[in-house]
Tab-separated table of C-alpha atoms in Angstrom:
chain	number	residue	atom	x	y	z
A	1	GLY	CA	111.557	88.201	97.785
A	2	GLN	CA	108.152	88.784	95.166
A	3	GLN	CA	108.246	91.623	96.986
A	4	VAL	CA	105.185	94.588	96.677
A	5	MET	CA	105.788	97.762	97.448
A	6	GLN	CA	103.792	100.439	98.308
A	7	ILE	CA	103.466	104.287	98.413
A	8	PRO	CA	103.180	106.850	100.188
A	9	GLN	CA	102.748	105.150	103.528
A	10	TYR	CA	100.555	107.924	105.071
A	11	GLN	CA	98.661	110.504	103.539
A	12	HIS	CA	96.353	113.100	104.746
A	13	VAL	CA	94.183	115.451	102.090
A	14	GLN	CA	91.207	118.134	102.342
A	15	GLU	CA	87.788	116.132	102.669
A	16	GLY	CA	87.019	117.347	98.397
A	17	GLU	CA	90.515	117.157	97.408
A	18	ASP	CA	92.270	113.621	95.933
A	19	PHE	CA	94.004	110.816	96.556
A	20	THR	CA	96.411	108.461	94.899
A	21	THR	CA	98.347	105.648	96.676
A	22	TYR	CA	100.878	103.544	94.481
A	23	CYS	CA	101.374	99.494	94.052
A	24	ASN	CA	105.043	98.468	92.589
A	25	SER	CA	106.701	94.601	92.021
A	26	SER	CA	109.600	94.273	90.348
A	27	THR	CA	108.047	91.598	88.986
A	28	THR	CA	105.314	91.152	86.350
A	29	LEU	CA	102.271	90.534	88.134
A	30	SER	CA	99.260	87.344	87.592
A	31	ASN	CA	97.205	89.700	88.998
A	32	ILE	CA	96.438	93.250	91.661
A	33	GLN	CA	93.697	92.974	94.132
A	34	TRP	CA	93.383	95.903	96.668
A	35	TYR	CA	91.511	95.601	99.909
A	36	LYS	CA	90.289	98.344	101.947
A	37	GLN	CA	90.451	98.421	106.420
A	38	ARG	CA	88.659	101.299	108.303
A	39	PRO	CA	90.637	101.921	112.408
A	40	GLY	CA	90.335	99.256	113.974
A	41	GLY	CA	88.564	97.193	111.887
A	42	HIS	CA	89.533	93.946	109.234
A	43	PRO	CA	90.208	94.488	105.258
A	44	VAL	CA	87.426	94.215	103.024
A	45	PHE	CA	88.391	92.843	99.886
A	46	LEU	CA	87.135	96.061	97.323
A	47	ILE	CA	88.713	94.299	93.419
A	48	GLN	CA	90.425	92.724	91.814
A	49	LEU	CA	92.308	93.249	88.259
A	50	VAL	CA	93.550	90.966	85.627
A	51	LYS	CA	94.565	92.685	81.901
A	52	SER	CA	97.509	94.765	80.883
A	53	GLY	CA	96.162	98.534	81.702
A	54	GLU	CA	92.739	97.918	82.744
A	55	VAL	CA	90.848	100.494	84.645
A	56	LYS	CA	88.433	99.499	86.518
A	57	LYS	CA	86.143	102.314	88.763
A	58	GLN	CA	83.602	102.172	91.872
A	59	LYS	CA	82.047	104.867	91.834
A	60	ARG	CA	84.297	107.496	93.013
A	61	LEU	CA	87.428	105.130	93.352
A	62	THR	CA	89.358	104.312	90.338
A	63	PHE	CA	91.606	100.792	89.838
A	64	GLN	CA	94.452	100.719	87.330
A	65	PHE	CA	96.718	98.149	86.267
A	66	GLY	CA	99.493	99.001	84.120
A	67	GLU	CA	100.126	97.974	80.693
A	68	ALA	CA	104.297	95.700	82.163
A	69	LYS	CA	101.698	94.538	84.946
A	70	LYS	CA	104.465	95.369	86.714
A	71	ASN	CA	102.302	98.111	89.263
A	72	SER	CA	98.972	99.493	89.956
A	73	SER	CA	97.435	102.641	91.231
A	74	LEU	CA	94.567	103.888	93.412
A	75	HIS	CA	92.881	107.190	93.046
A	76	ILE	CA	90.171	109.104	95.020
A	77	THR	CA	88.012	111.480	93.400
A	78	ALA	CA	86.488	114.208	95.869
A	79	THR	CA	87.718	112.649	99.202
A	80	GLN	CA	85.003	111.629	102.424
A	81	THR	CA	85.317	111.456	105.825
A	82	THR	CA	84.315	107.733	104.953
A	83	ASP	CA	86.745	106.958	102.543
A	84	VAL	CA	89.286	106.620	106.188
A	85	GLY	CA	91.132	103.677	105.912
A	86	THR	CA	94.614	102.445	105.070
A	87	TYR	CA	94.230	100.856	100.972
A	88	PHE	CA	96.527	97.548	100.285
A	89	CYS	CA	97.413	96.401	97.338
A	90	ALA	CA	98.627	92.571	96.797
A	91	ARG	CA	99.056	89.789	94.774
A	92	ALA	CA	97.984	86.362	94.684
A	93	THR	CA	100.338	84.010	93.279
A	94	SER	CA	99.147	80.256	92.154
A	95	SER	CA	100.533	77.576	91.524
A	96	GLY	CA	98.577	74.009	90.887
A	97	GLY	CA	95.046	75.111	91.877
A	98	TYR	CA	96.777	76.516	94.620
A	99	GLN	CA	96.781	80.349	95.765
A	100	LYS	CA	99.577	81.896	98.264
A	101	VAL	CA	98.454	85.861	98.486
A	102	THR	CA	100.759	88.723	99.280
A	103	PHE	CA	100.371	91.665	100.233
A	104	GLY	CA	101.461	95.105	99.836
A	105	THR	CA	102.481	97.618	103.079
A	106	GLY	CA	99.890	99.483	102.803
A	107	THR	CA	98.931	103.339	102.931
A	108	LYS	CA	96.910	104.904	105.113
A	109	LEU	CA	94.617	107.901	104.879
A	110	GLN	CA	93.737	110.469	106.808
A	111	VAL	CA	90.687	113.040	105.586
A	112	ILE	CA	90.406	116.027	107.291
A	113	PRO	CA	86.272	117.602	107.310
B	1	ASN	CA	76.050	83.182	107.680
B	2	ALA	CA	79.004	83.310	110.082
B	3	GLY	CA	81.689	83.785	107.137
B	4	VAL	CA	84.979	83.496	108.971
B	5	THR	CA	85.039	83.468	113.194
B	6	GLN	CA	87.915	84.338	114.911
B	7	THR	CA	88.807	84.153	118.800
B	8	PRO	CA	89.423	84.814	120.980
B	9	LYS	CA	89.165	88.852	120.085
B	10	PHE	CA	91.564	89.697	123.139
B	11	GLN	CA	93.916	87.783	124.120
B	12	VAL	CA	97.000	88.598	126.851
B	13	LEU	CA	100.299	86.303	127.437
B	14	LYS	CA	103.356	85.867	129.673
B	15	THR	CA	105.981	85.206	127.759
B	16	GLY	CA	106.544	81.308	126.932
B	17	GLN	CA	102.955	81.041	127.326
B	18	SER	CA	101.052	78.632	124.556
B	19	MET	CA	98.001	79.077	123.224
B	20	THR	CA	95.691	78.849	120.100
B	21	LEU	CA	94.076	80.917	117.978
B	22	GLN	CA	90.799	79.522	117.055
B	23	CYS	CA	89.169	79.800	112.850
B	24	ALA	CA	86.344	78.398	111.491
B	25	GLN	CA	85.335	79.385	108.184
B	26	ASP	CA	81.223	77.859	107.373
B	27	MET	CA	81.561	78.988	103.444
B	28	ASN	CA	83.707	75.632	102.496
B	29	HIS	CA	86.855	77.573	101.402
B	30	GLU	CA	89.651	75.094	100.297
B	31	TYR	CA	92.222	78.086	100.805
B	32	MET	CA	92.668	79.557	104.508
B	33	SER	CA	95.727	81.536	105.972
B	34	TRP	CA	96.931	83.721	108.673
B	35	TYR	CA	98.018	86.905	108.853
B	36	ARG	CA	100.113	88.998	111.891
B	37	GLN	CA	100.211	92.739	111.268
B	38	ASP	CA	101.714	95.274	112.988
B	39	PRO	CA	102.529	98.945	112.264
B	40	GLY	CA	104.338	99.938	109.303
B	41	MET	CA	104.056	96.110	107.941
B	42	GLY	CA	101.604	95.705	106.294
B	43	LEU	CA	99.912	92.387	106.385
B	44	ARG	CA	102.611	89.777	106.416
B	45	LEU	CA	101.727	86.224	105.982
B	46	ILE	CA	102.182	83.366	108.558
B	47	HIS	CA	100.745	79.872	107.267
B	48	TYR	CA	98.146	78.734	104.571
B	49	SER	CA	96.537	76.152	103.445
B	50	VAL	CA	94.717	75.337	100.114
B	51	GLY	CA	92.848	72.273	101.379
B	52	ALA	CA	92.782	69.678	104.744
B	53	GLY	CA	95.459	67.972	105.050
B	54	ILE	CA	97.104	70.375	103.532
B	55	THR	CA	99.691	73.285	104.842
B	56	ASP	CA	103.122	75.699	104.374
B	57	GLN	CA	105.203	78.095	105.536
B	58	GLY	CA	104.266	81.778	104.257
B	59	GLU	CA	106.122	84.694	104.537
B	60	VAL	CA	106.623	84.760	108.304
B	61	PRO	CA	106.195	81.263	110.577
B	62	ASN	CA	108.857	80.947	112.900
B	63	GLY	CA	106.959	80.375	116.207
B	64	TYR	CA	104.112	78.995	115.055
B	65	ASN	CA	102.711	76.104	113.954
B	66	VAL	CA	99.400	75.448	112.185
B	67	SER	CA	97.241	72.474	111.245
B	68	ARG	CA	94.102	71.280	109.389
B	69	SER	CA	92.250	68.753	109.728
B	70	THR	CA	89.385	70.002	108.432
B	71	THR	CA	87.806	71.833	105.570
B	72	GLU	CA	86.054	74.376	108.879
B	73	ASP	CA	89.280	74.779	111.269
B	74	PHE	CA	92.070	76.607	110.821
B	75	PRO	CA	94.154	76.780	114.016
B	76	LEU	CA	97.069	78.977	114.915
B	77	ARG	CA	99.191	77.917	117.604
B	78	LEU	CA	102.005	79.603	119.578
B	79	LEU	CA	103.920	77.111	121.254
B	80	SER	CA	106.001	79.778	123.562
B	81	ALA	CA	104.748	83.265	123.573
B	82	ALA	CA	107.654	85.842	122.694
B	83	PRO	CA	106.964	89.721	122.926
B	84	SER	CA	107.849	90.296	119.657
B	85	GLN	CA	104.626	87.985	118.771
B	86	THR	CA	102.289	90.862	119.686
B	87	SER	CA	100.068	91.953	117.320
B	88	VAL	CA	96.881	91.727	115.584
B	89	TYR	CA	96.329	88.499	113.761
B	90	PHE	CA	93.513	87.766	110.551
B	91	CYS	CA	92.449	84.682	109.796
B	92	ALA	CA	90.892	84.494	106.105
B	93	SER	CA	89.458	82.765	104.004
B	94	SER	CA	88.570	82.240	100.185
B	95	TRP	CA	88.076	79.687	97.006
B	96	GLY	CA	91.295	78.214	95.647
B	97	SER	CA	92.014	79.425	92.329
B	98	THR	CA	92.989	78.610	89.249
B	99	GLY	CA	94.915	80.628	85.976
B	100	PRO	CA	95.442	84.391	86.559
B	101	LYS	CA	92.397	85.255	89.006
B	102	GLY	CA	93.386	84.940	91.609
B	103	SER	CA	89.867	85.052	94.519
B	104	PRO	CA	89.132	87.270	97.340
B	105	LEU	CA	90.136	87.053	100.596
B	106	HIS	CA	86.993	86.494	103.391
B	107	PHE	CA	88.754	88.238	106.722
B	108	GLY	CA	87.610	87.308	110.158
B	109	ASN	CA	87.548	89.925	112.431
B	110	GLY	CA	90.993	89.111	114.336
B	111	THR	CA	92.873	88.831	117.359
B	112	ARG	CA	94.832	91.205	119.292
B	113	LEU	CA	97.651	89.792	121.384
B	114	THR	CA	100.068	91.606	123.626
B	115	VAL	CA	102.442	89.135	124.607
B	116	THR	CA	104.318	91.074	128.078
């Protein structure tokens, strides 16, 4: 199937260190969405990338979409304890105006104070 | 504005019992979907709907039924619960999409289901 693979599965970092999670697809993606899920919570939409080579920033978070639109990354600079959670990438596929969203397996981030 | 509301929050079933997980949204979203979340497996799509009267299967539809009689509601039915269905279930909704740009999903708070 057209799966989206995400690595690493887990990451422990000291507070203040940087963190990166990667999302890879064997097929070209129309878009990539990123979500964050806090422990015990539900996923919350962060951002969507659509264009080849696109880079977007949200404060300490930098999102990139690969030139070939087959991979994406989320980089957090100087992690804080508030960054703890699981980060998911997702692809939205459309057909005739309909949308289906499938998720990567997620990267669980632990930040050690 | 309630957003996406799921009930119940917790449920324990015995093998073979049936139940319905409720999901309602008040954002007039066309697209609604159900996911299950298991450790190390991420979020897997069970069923989705692109409008009232229209549903389709996701990645893991077996053992689950859905229907969409109104725009607001999208219940998920377990006809004969099995221990393998122990999971956290999330309902999500969004606008439909055209072209390459998808619509962000809005999630409910989840239902934690245990089947013994």
